[in-house]
């Protein structure tokens, strides 16, 4: 998988093939104790890389550097080995992460720069079951739909104070427009004849979909995490290998759109099937 930091292999479990959540207090005695430790190490690496670049402001004018964001942690194993349980348990750990309560090998060893005074926060989007993707449906469709659903729920809970989420709403609108152009391009429905400035503008939007999504993530985290400058967006994608005949397409979408700053992707798959 392009961009994967390291392969984390689960241990075989002689149990019913169902998802089981383990809490942080159970990690040390878990069959996946070493898996969780490796995931902590990789998460610390991803967080450090993001915070370092943010403080040094090295991204401006260096687009090629964005391609170097290795932000995918893969939980690999055969069916029934517990990889989904391990991934989702780790996602729950990140969601509830409290630096003051975590000790030992499961404490993130991040070198947070002194310029940033906020604690680490992880916003975890609900699990995405890749096996449920229907024909013609893209991974980015599901990601945006889940983001919008959570955002609208937060807006509703704010008792009508929608002005607070105005910037995030505008970013959603920008992504929507860029994504529509992208879909036309990949489906072959767009007109390649540059007969107007408007068509050139649409082509630029297609190329900027990745950048628009990156801006959306920043605005989304700022709104959903209470303006915490140390917040990260976590995606959990289950059963990548079961997407019938489209696994390579899904992996390419991850590379194109999800390997961006402040995003951490947790994914499960049967490596043999991949």
XYZ file of C-alpha atoms in Angstrom:
274
model
C 0.000 0.000 0.000
C 1.505 3.294 -1.082
C 2.384 5.450 1.916
C 2.080 2.744 4.543
C 4.539 3.299 7.385
C 4.673 -0.289 8.510
C 2.643 -3.495 8.371
C 1.038 -4.522 11.655
C 0.081 -8.168 11.643
C -2.574 -9.425 14.055
C -2.405 -12.651 16.061
C -4.717 -15.561 15.333
C -7.701 -15.762 17.651
C -9.683 -18.910 18.349
C -12.946 -17.033 18.835
C -16.154 -16.152 17.086
C -15.490 -13.875 14.120
C -16.961 -10.679 15.521
C -15.642 -7.258 16.461
C -14.665 -6.823 20.094
C -13.644 -3.464 21.548
C -10.794 -3.407 24.045
C -10.233 -0.408 26.291
C -6.866 1.079 27.181
C -6.920 -0.628 30.583
C -7.046 -4.001 28.798
C -4.206 -3.364 26.351
C -1.395 -4.814 28.467
C -3.141 -8.177 28.870
C -4.468 -8.280 25.315
C -3.305 -10.655 22.584
C -2.768 -7.478 20.584
C -0.560 -5.741 23.178
C 2.394 -5.538 20.792
C 0.139 -4.449 17.923
C -1.163 -1.526 19.983
C 2.387 -0.559 20.921
C 3.478 -0.476 17.270
C 0.409 1.578 16.379
C 1.333 4.065 19.126
C 4.860 4.372 17.729
C 3.569 5.017 14.195
C 0.972 7.511 15.409
C 3.675 9.394 17.306
C 5.747 9.522 14.116
C 2.821 10.871 12.070
C 1.946 13.506 14.684
C 5.575 14.631 14.997
C 5.933 15.008 11.225
C 2.780 17.136 11.043
C 3.609 19.393 13.994
C 7.170 19.909 12.802
C 6.053 20.977 9.352
C 3.327 23.201 10.762
C 5.718 25.053 13.059
C 8.450 25.411 10.453
C 5.878 26.329 7.779
C 7.734 24.208 5.253
C 4.686 23.279 3.175
C 4.260 26.636 1.437
C 5.582 26.437 -2.100
C 6.695 22.806 -1.750
C 3.807 20.759 -3.074
C 6.017 17.715 -3.628
C 6.507 17.453 0.112
C 2.802 16.722 0.575
C 3.267 13.426 -1.263
C 5.666 12.328 1.466
C 3.038 12.207 4.207
C 3.070 8.563 5.270
C -0.081 8.563 7.367
C -1.497 5.046 6.898
C -1.328 2.385 9.607
C -2.370 -1.015 8.250
C -3.676 -3.862 10.399
C -3.146 -6.930 8.223
C -4.160 -10.540 8.741
C -6.373 -13.349 7.516
C -10.094 -13.531 8.148
C -10.954 -14.132 11.790
C -7.591 -13.032 13.206
C -9.066 -9.994 14.954
C -7.582 -7.198 12.849
C -10.840 -5.211 12.824
C -11.116 -5.488 16.598
C -7.523 -4.312 17.014
C -7.966 -1.371 14.640
C -11.234 -0.169 16.160
C -9.939 -0.622 19.708
C -6.949 1.538 18.832
C -9.246 4.128 17.219
C -11.277 4.221 20.448
C -8.018 4.682 22.364
C -7.158 7.716 20.210
C -10.663 9.133 20.526
C -10.410 9.064 24.331
C -6.699 9.830 24.493
C -5.692 11.762 27.593
C -1.979 12.386 27.933
C -2.298 12.817 31.707
C -3.829 9.361 32.222
C -1.755 7.279 29.799
C 1.478 5.744 31.045
C 4.111 3.287 29.842
C 4.477 2.017 26.297
C 1.054 3.215 25.159
C 1.794 6.880 25.784
C 2.366 8.812 22.558
C 5.973 10.029 22.495
C 5.314 13.200 20.515
C 7.698 16.138 20.651
C 5.089 18.907 20.717
C 6.836 22.235 19.938
C 6.702 24.879 22.651
C 4.813 27.162 20.248
C 1.804 24.844 20.585
C 0.187 24.845 24.010
C -2.813 22.597 23.372
C -3.059 18.883 24.301
C -3.405 16.246 21.589
C -6.921 15.529 20.351
C -8.101 12.963 17.819
C -11.410 13.287 16.018
C -12.401 9.780 14.878
C -14.906 9.446 12.057
C -17.311 6.454 12.315
C -16.023 3.214 10.783
C -16.116 2.875 7.008
C -16.823 -0.663 5.774
C -15.136 -0.789 2.360
C -17.003 -4.004 1.556
C -20.258 -2.009 1.524
C -19.157 0.306 -1.310
C -21.591 -0.165 -4.172
C -20.701 -0.015 -7.858
C -19.869 3.526 -8.900
C -19.478 4.732 -5.314
C -16.124 6.197 -4.285
C -14.420 6.143 -0.900
C -14.346 9.942 -0.854
C -18.180 9.873 -1.166
C -18.457 8.010 2.131
C -15.847 10.137 3.882
C -17.550 13.408 2.928
C -21.011 12.062 3.780
C -19.922 10.995 7.271
C -18.106 14.296 7.834
C -21.184 16.279 6.790
C -23.489 14.154 8.975
C -21.366 14.754 12.078
C -21.018 18.450 11.237
C -24.794 18.915 10.852
C -25.391 17.118 14.130
C -22.962 19.473 15.886
C -24.700 22.455 14.261
C -28.080 21.214 15.505
C -26.676 20.767 19.007
C -25.418 24.364 18.982
C -29.058 25.555 19.158
C -29.044 27.340 15.823
C -25.726 29.183 16.190
C -24.744 28.235 12.641
C -22.493 31.250 12.166
C -19.812 29.425 14.146
C -19.510 26.786 11.421
C -19.624 29.169 8.457
C -16.002 28.620 7.410
C -16.414 24.855 7.558
C -19.612 25.046 5.522
C -17.818 27.105 2.871
C -15.046 24.499 2.722
C -17.640 21.757 2.214
C -19.082 23.769 -0.672
C -15.625 24.195 -2.259
C -14.943 20.461 -2.024
C -18.372 19.694 -3.495
C -17.669 21.846 -6.558
C -14.158 20.434 -7.046
C -15.416 16.894 -6.580
C -18.154 17.312 -9.188
C -15.523 18.385 -11.711
C -13.287 15.470 -10.706
C -16.149 12.997 -11.209
C -16.852 14.382 -14.671
C -13.166 14.068 -15.541
C -12.748 10.447 -14.423
C -16.011 9.410 -16.087
C -15.002 10.994 -19.394
C -17.995 13.354 -19.422
C -15.956 16.554 -19.383
C -15.202 18.551 -22.497
C -11.455 18.757 -23.054
C -11.715 21.614 -25.560
C -10.598 24.762 -23.770
C -13.123 27.130 -25.349
C -13.675 29.414 -22.387
C -12.057 30.751 -19.256
C -14.794 29.001 -17.277
C -13.653 25.588 -18.551
C -10.086 26.375 -17.564
C -11.332 27.368 -14.122
C -13.159 24.042 -13.808
C -10.028 22.151 -14.786
C -8.128 24.000 -12.067
C -10.808 22.993 -9.560
C -10.314 19.361 -10.539
C -6.590 19.644 -9.882
C -7.261 21.445 -6.610
C -9.641 18.870 -5.116
C -6.864 17.531 -2.918
C -6.026 21.003 -1.666
C -9.707 21.814 -1.069
C -10.087 18.639 0.985
C -7.008 19.582 2.984
C -8.564 22.981 3.787
C -11.809 21.262 4.749
C -9.963 18.993 7.201
C -8.337 22.015 8.858
C -11.622 23.925 9.187
C -13.498 20.788 10.255
C -11.027 20.000 13.020
C -11.023 23.590 14.224
C -14.809 23.569 14.540
C -15.325 20.027 15.831
C -12.377 20.009 18.256
C -12.874 23.409 19.839
C -10.087 25.238 18.016
C -7.399 22.886 19.318
C -4.214 23.347 17.269
C -3.069 19.801 18.054
C -6.077 17.950 16.635
C -5.985 15.141 14.069
C -8.629 13.588 11.832
C -8.718 9.778 12.087
C -10.350 7.549 9.459
C -10.984 3.830 10.009
C -11.405 1.811 6.806
C -12.292 -1.846 7.288
C -11.859 -4.785 4.871
C -10.043 -3.054 2.015
C -9.447 -6.402 0.321
C -13.139 -7.235 -0.081
C -14.055 -4.396 -2.459
C -15.008 -6.509 -5.467
C -12.629 -5.777 -8.341
C -11.946 -2.211 -7.128
C -9.277 -2.541 -4.441
C -6.626 -0.811 -6.553
C -9.067 2.030 -7.254
C -9.794 2.516 -3.533
C -6.091 2.481 -2.666
C -5.471 5.105 -5.343
C -8.183 7.323 -3.845
C -6.467 7.040 -0.464
C -3.169 8.086 -2.038
C -4.666 10.993 -3.964
C -6.949 12.530 -1.364
C -6.305 11.176 2.147
C -2.516 11.365 2.412
C -2.683 14.975 3.560
C -1.635 16.820 6.740
C -3.575 16.210 9.976
C -5.142 12.994 8.656
C -4.397 9.524 10.040
C -5.783 6.506 8.188
C -6.280 3.195 9.998
C -7.067 0.327 7.630
C -7.556 -3.443 7.750
C -7.034 -5.974 4.984
C -6.086 -9.553 4.231
C -2.642 -9.030 2.678
C -2.877 -12.252 0.645
C -6.148 -11.128 -0.957
C -4.689 -7.688 -1.689
